[in-house]
Amino acid sequence: MCSDGVVIDTTPPKPVYLQDGAGKEDADYVPSTRRVRAKYEPFADAESPMVKYEWKIIANDTNIDLTPFINIPLTQRTPMIDKLSLEAGKPYKLLLQGTNAAGLRAAIQSDGFIADGTAPVCKGRVLDVLHKNQRDDVDFVRQLQSIQAKWSCKDEESTIKVILTSINLFCLFCLQNLQRMRHGLCSW
């Protein structure tokens, strides 16, 4: 009678990739102080399969654990930790640990992120101007060659990555007819 054999595995698994956030790219800022997501590739191990993944959050500046290790289901690649109380503007990092069937462990750390739980704040109003040095809002022009807009927005925790704008044409005739329509005076 013979056993089915034993594989001797003396090498720990090799971490492949861990990123902050679950998007296409690593996140420098996460848009919450209450939850954090990550994305990782399975660890490489030629001798034995992976049997466990776990992760935790660490304060980047003090290396103090904010959470204990939390188990991740083996098939999940974008885990999330919820019900956190992260401090906005403070740096954090993630630590992912994998264990193979022989009980050997390896770990990988993310490059870190900053928790940002607030939206950018815009002060004042948007000004329509004809040139960048102009400080007064323009409502009417004789000839439209170019027009610019000025506004002021900032974010305490992160940089503003994208500002989306749109241009709407103001039609005085349309506005007057809309007013008449509201009072039941206009038929089309």
Tab-separated table of C-alpha atoms in Angstrom:
chain	number	residue	atom	x	y	z
A	1	MET	CA	0.000	0.000	0.000
A	2	CYS	CA	1.293	3.528	-0.889
A	3	SER	CA	0.262	7.107	-0.026
A	4	ASP	CA	-0.716	9.601	-2.702
A	5	GLY	CA	2.572	11.483	-2.115
A	6	VAL	CA	3.693	14.735	-0.583
A	7	VAL	CA	5.021	17.877	-2.259
A	8	ILE	CA	7.819	19.585	-0.380
A	9	ASP	CA	7.397	23.349	-0.654
A	10	THR	CA	10.078	25.469	1.007
A	11	THR	CA	9.478	28.695	-0.910
A	12	PRO	CA	6.838	31.277	0.015
A	13	PRO	CA	4.419	32.561	-2.624
A	14	LYS	CA	5.434	35.591	-4.691
A	15	PRO	CA	3.219	38.692	-4.566
A	16	VAL	CA	2.412	40.069	-8.005
A	17	TYR	CA	0.469	43.355	-7.769
A	18	LEU	CA	-1.576	45.368	-5.274
A	19	GLN	CA	-3.189	48.725	-5.938
A	20	ASP	CA	-5.140	51.210	-3.867
A	21	GLY	CA	-8.708	51.424	-5.187
A	22	ALA	CA	-10.511	49.060	-7.540
A	23	GLY	CA	-10.312	51.177	-10.704
A	24	LYS	CA	-8.204	50.724	-13.823
A	25	GLU	CA	-5.220	52.459	-12.200
A	26	ASP	CA	-3.762	52.801	-8.737
A	27	ALA	CA	-5.522	55.544	-6.773
A	28	ASP	CA	-3.557	58.246	-4.972
A	29	TYR	CA	-6.799	59.442	-3.371
A	30	VAL	CA	-9.870	57.428	-2.384
A	31	PRO	CA	-13.221	59.254	-2.390
A	32	SER	CA	-14.297	58.169	1.085
A	33	THR	CA	-13.273	58.135	4.722
A	34	ARG	CA	-15.679	55.255	5.417
A	35	ARG	CA	-14.602	52.576	2.914
A	36	VAL	CA	-11.513	51.428	1.047
A	37	ARG	CA	-11.181	49.094	-1.924
A	38	ALA	CA	-8.161	47.416	-3.440
A	39	LYS	CA	-7.341	45.350	-6.493
A	40	TYR	CA	-4.706	42.635	-6.639
A	41	GLU	CA	-3.357	39.829	-8.784
A	42	PRO	CA	-3.132	36.327	-7.284
A	43	PHE	CA	0.242	35.451	-5.781
A	44	ALA	CA	2.482	33.134	-7.830
A	45	ASP	CA	3.490	29.781	-6.370
A	46	ALA	CA	4.733	26.884	-8.495
A	47	GLU	CA	4.753	24.256	-5.714
A	48	SER	CA	1.465	24.651	-3.821
A	49	PRO	CA	-1.831	26.498	-4.258
A	50	MET	CA	-2.855	29.603	-2.380
A	51	VAL	CA	-5.229	28.846	0.483
A	52	LYS	CA	-5.673	32.246	2.125
A	53	TYR	CA	-5.544	35.983	1.417
A	54	GLU	CA	-5.983	38.643	4.091
A	55	TRP	CA	-5.425	42.370	4.235
A	56	LYS	CA	-5.353	45.351	6.568
A	57	ILE	CA	-5.032	49.127	6.569
A	58	ILE	CA	-1.977	50.815	8.078
A	59	ALA	CA	-1.415	54.502	8.880
A	60	ASN	CA	1.329	55.497	6.442
A	61	ASP	CA	3.079	57.997	8.710
A	62	THR	CA	3.136	55.893	11.918
A	63	ASN	CA	2.926	52.272	10.599
A	64	ILE	CA	0.165	51.626	13.143
A	65	ASP	CA	-2.448	49.035	12.105
A	66	LEU	CA	-5.890	50.612	11.721
A	67	THR	CA	-7.567	47.254	11.208
A	68	PRO	CA	-6.595	43.677	12.032
A	69	PHE	CA	-6.067	41.271	9.130
A	70	ILE	CA	-9.390	40.628	7.366
A	71	ASN	CA	-9.884	37.451	5.317
A	72	ILE	CA	-10.575	37.782	1.588
A	73	PRO	CA	-12.435	35.011	-0.267
A	74	LEU	CA	-9.986	33.212	-2.588
A	75	THR	CA	-11.865	34.202	-5.766
A	76	GLN	CA	-12.299	37.892	-4.874
A	77	ARG	CA	-9.811	40.310	-6.478
A	78	THR	CA	-11.348	43.662	-5.441
A	79	PRO	CA	-11.964	43.497	-1.689
A	80	MET	CA	-13.584	46.299	0.313
A	81	ILE	CA	-13.386	47.288	3.969
A	82	ASP	CA	-16.414	49.290	5.138
A	83	LYS	CA	-17.485	51.179	8.275
A	84	LEU	CA	-14.119	52.882	8.720
A	85	SER	CA	-13.353	56.243	10.297
A	86	LEU	CA	-10.347	57.389	8.312
A	87	GLU	CA	-9.076	60.925	8.783
A	88	ALA	CA	-9.495	63.063	5.670
A	89	GLY	CA	-6.187	64.209	4.211
A	90	LYS	CA	-4.158	61.593	6.101
A	91	PRO	CA	-2.005	59.001	4.251
A	92	TYR	CA	-2.716	55.266	4.531
A	93	LYS	CA	-1.452	52.086	2.884
A	94	LEU	CA	-2.722	48.556	2.414
A	95	LEU	CA	-0.967	45.324	3.322
A	96	LEU	CA	-2.005	42.124	1.539
A	97	GLN	CA	-0.761	38.777	2.852
A	98	GLY	CA	-1.093	35.443	1.081
A	99	THR	CA	-0.607	31.943	2.506
A	100	ASN	CA	0.062	28.812	0.424
A	101	ALA	CA	-0.967	25.208	1.204
A	102	ALA	CA	2.385	24.579	2.926
A	103	GLY	CA	1.623	27.425	5.365
A	104	LEU	CA	4.259	29.778	3.944
A	105	ARG	CA	3.345	33.462	3.780
A	106	ALA	CA	4.337	36.502	1.774
A	107	ALA	CA	3.077	40.072	1.832
A	108	ILE	CA	2.944	43.127	-0.392
A	109	GLN	CA	2.199	46.769	0.501
A	110	SER	CA	0.442	49.331	-1.656
A	111	ASP	CA	2.154	52.620	-2.422
A	112	GLY	CA	-0.424	54.409	-0.275
A	113	PHE	CA	-3.412	56.680	-0.645
A	114	ILE	CA	-5.024	59.697	0.972
A	115	ALA	CA	-8.620	59.528	2.164
A	116	ASP	CA	-10.738	62.320	0.672
A	117	GLY	CA	-14.315	62.397	1.922
A	118	THR	CA	-15.309	65.823	0.631
A	119	ALA	CA	-16.086	67.237	-2.772
A	120	PRO	CA	-14.236	70.284	-4.111
A	121	VAL	CA	-15.630	73.625	-2.973
A	122	CYS	CA	-16.296	76.377	-5.495
A	123	LYS	CA	-16.594	79.933	-4.197
A	124	GLY	CA	-18.200	82.912	-5.789
A	125	ARG	CA	-19.822	82.623	-9.164
A	126	VAL	CA	-18.690	81.871	-12.671
A	127	LEU	CA	-17.734	85.026	-14.563
A	128	ASP	CA	-18.084	85.392	-18.328
A	129	VAL	CA	-15.091	87.409	-19.518
A	130	LEU	CA	-13.540	88.405	-22.820
A	131	HIS	CA	-9.917	88.160	-21.613
A	132	LYS	CA	-8.126	86.633	-18.645
A	133	ASN	CA	-7.346	89.936	-16.895
A	134	GLN	CA	-10.974	91.036	-16.841
A	135	ARG	CA	-12.609	91.030	-13.399
A	136	ASP	CA	-16.202	91.939	-14.202
A	137	ASP	CA	-18.867	89.619	-15.560
A	138	VAL	CA	-19.943	90.290	-19.158
A	139	ASP	CA	-23.587	89.728	-20.085
A	140	PHE	CA	-23.701	91.248	-23.576
A	141	VAL	CA	-21.176	91.639	-26.408
A	142	ARG	CA	-21.395	93.322	-29.804
A	143	GLN	CA	-19.423	90.662	-31.592
A	144	LEU	CA	-18.515	87.246	-30.305
A	145	GLN	CA	-14.931	86.459	-31.236
A	146	SER	CA	-14.072	84.513	-28.107
A	147	ILE	CA	-15.352	84.172	-24.602
A	148	GLN	CA	-13.777	82.769	-21.483
A	149	ALA	CA	-15.010	81.834	-18.058
A	150	LYS	CA	-13.406	82.272	-14.643
A	151	TRP	CA	-14.154	80.432	-11.412
A	152	SER	CA	-12.418	79.382	-8.245
A	153	CYS	CA	-12.524	75.850	-6.808
A	154	LYS	CA	-10.290	74.019	-4.352
A	155	ASP	CA	-10.115	70.738	-2.479
A	156	GLU	CA	-8.450	70.503	0.930
A	157	GLU	CA	-7.490	66.812	0.668
A	158	SER	CA	-6.639	66.255	-2.981
A	159	THR	CA	-5.956	67.984	-6.219
A	160	ILE	CA	-8.776	68.607	-8.655
A	161	LYS	CA	-8.106	66.185	-11.489
A	162	VAL	CA	-10.803	67.180	-13.992
A	163	ILE	CA	-13.123	70.140	-14.422
A	164	LEU	CA	-15.992	69.621	-16.814
A	165	THR	CA	-17.656	72.609	-18.419
A	166	SER	CA	-20.512	73.188	-20.780
A	167	ILE	CA	-21.680	76.139	-22.796
A	168	ASN	CA	-25.352	77.007	-22.943
A	169	LEU	CA	-26.709	79.585	-25.345
A	170	PHE	CA	-28.910	82.157	-23.676
A	171	CYS	CA	-31.796	82.978	-25.923
A	172	LEU	CA	-33.747	86.082	-24.858
A	173	PHE	CA	-36.560	85.285	-27.325
A	174	CYS	CA	-36.812	81.743	-25.899
A	175	LEU	CA	-36.870	83.082	-22.351
A	176	GLN	CA	-39.611	85.587	-23.171
A	177	ASN	CA	-41.707	82.892	-24.867
A	178	LEU	CA	-41.137	80.527	-21.968
A	179	GLN	CA	-42.485	83.201	-19.596
A	180	ARG	CA	-45.569	83.625	-21.797
A	181	MET	CA	-46.028	79.867	-21.975
A	182	ARG	CA	-45.972	79.626	-18.181
A	183	HIS	CA	-48.809	82.161	-18.043
A	184	GLY	CA	-50.783	80.435	-20.797
A	185	LEU	CA	-50.213	83.235	-23.312
A	186	CYS	CA	-48.148	81.384	-25.875
A	187	SER	CA	-49.170	78.824	-28.462
A	188	TRP	CA	-46.706	77.172	-30.834
